[in-house]
Amino acid sequence: MLSTVRNASRQLTKRIRPSGSSLRPYSSEASADYQFGPSFGLSEDQASFQELARNFTAEEIIPVAAEHDRTMAYPHAVIKKAHAAGLMNLHVPEAYGGPGLPVLSCALISEELAYGCTGIQTAMEANGLAQAPLILAGNEALKAKYLGRMTEEPLMCAYGVSEVGAGSDVAGLKTRATKEGDHYVLNGSKCWITNAGVADWYFVLAVTDPTAKSHKSMTGFIVDGKSAGITIDPKLINMGQRCSDTRLLNFDNVLIPEENVLGSPGDGFKIAMGAFDITRPLVAAGAVGLAQRALAEAAKYALDRTTFGKPIIKHQAVSFMLAEMAIGTESSRAMVWKSSWVKDSGKRNTYYASIAKALASHHAVSNANMAVQIHGGAGFNTEYPVEKLYRDAKIFELYEGTTQIQKMIIGGFIEKEFS
């Protein structure tokens, strides 16, 4: 699988290197004899993945991003091509047909895809979020059945935790799964579920023991998308990332085989939250991709636009905004890489993942705002891509844990560290 990805990368590199890629020379070649601590150099594999994703974005995502934003059509064709190129299901272990990439390699790919369109990148990345609990806690039979099929054809899956009354407050879940013989009966609804309308299967968190403490009352399940009793509401119309499929998901006496339980009954909360240690660095990487795109668009416009007899990049007010955008992008990327590296090193990265998510989300929103400001009135219409970036950015401060939740997590670690 890895050799296939490397070969595909070399072929794409021969065909196209996107204009402006020299604006993003943020990695250096890894040195084999470097022995002085952390390095920001990339391995040959990592550089291949990054180049593959960058070229795919230039060829397949950027040309269609505006149209998908206007029509809100799900990017089936792009996803099919991404699957063929080896850019889907990156977490899936090699034993089940996937590349089994470490988190840092996935982060490199997520940033490049998000540079083109975070709506398309979110649709693709949602597979990783749904798969993470299964990878962490599924038995071999479940992994073979549900992960294996994802690598064989371009199928989608979805992570079903949030509810109308339980977003940040997961303890407020109302969805119930009742044990009856050799199966569970699932009833309830999930809200704001990415890929809900196109998913082949779902990870669902439900209360199985209402008498237990909240963190032990829930169980995680894999629910087949073709199960009787599942109904899906119409697509929600979002402010940004409009081609992503976001819906309410309803369960009416849905039967789940007992073997579709992840881990043990009562482990669901721990499993669902553990998945975020893998996926939050990748959401943050997506935010970095948007921040980098905002910087690139603003810098190009500032070089071309002339006022008072000179390009506006020569005006200190504009130059300082661009500098702030660069500072935010670079510092966010560094935090994404650190949080990813900690996870790949086999250590708990929750603290760093929350910092990366909060920091990168903030700078995605801030950079998009400043990009519009630098464009002036032109930034307020669809002639330039920055108005889309502005709308797309806000969700990074909301999904996969709001910025406030990230700060609560970080604050908790600080309190424990200094007590």
mmCIF file of C-alpha atoms in Angstrom, residues 96 134 137-145 258-263:
data_model
loop_
_atom_site.group_PDB
_atom_site.id
_atom_site.type_symbol
_atom_site.label_atom_id
_atom_site.label_comp_id
_atom_site.label_asym_id
_atom_site.label_seq_id
_atom_site.Cartn_x
_atom_site.Cartn_y
_atom_site.Cartn_z
ATOM 1 C CA TYR A 96 -7.521 -4.617 6.765
ATOM 2 C CA LEU A 134 -13.491 0.857 15.852
ATOM 3 C CA ALA A 137 -11.741 -0.951 20.607
ATOM 4 C CA GLY A 138 -13.211 -3.238 17.953
ATOM 5 C CA ASN A 139 -12.632 -6.999 17.902
ATOM 6 C CA GLU A 140 -10.954 -8.604 14.901
ATOM 7 C CA ALA A 141 -14.197 -9.714 13.288
ATOM 8 C CA LEU A 142 -15.720 -6.215 13.476
ATOM 9 C CA LYS A 143 -12.576 -4.605 12.090
ATOM 10 C CA ALA A 144 -12.367 -7.044 9.220
ATOM 11 C CA LYS A 145 -16.035 -6.561 8.355
ATOM 12 C CA GLU A 258 -24.432 -8.010 20.444
ATOM 13 C CA GLU A 259 -21.166 -8.608 18.575
ATOM 14 C CA ASN A 260 -21.325 -4.991 17.307
ATOM 15 C CA VAL A 261 -20.516 -3.639 20.771
ATOM 16 C CA LEU A 262 -17.129 -1.903 20.903
ATOM 17 C CA GLY A 263 -15.109 -2.973 23.915
#
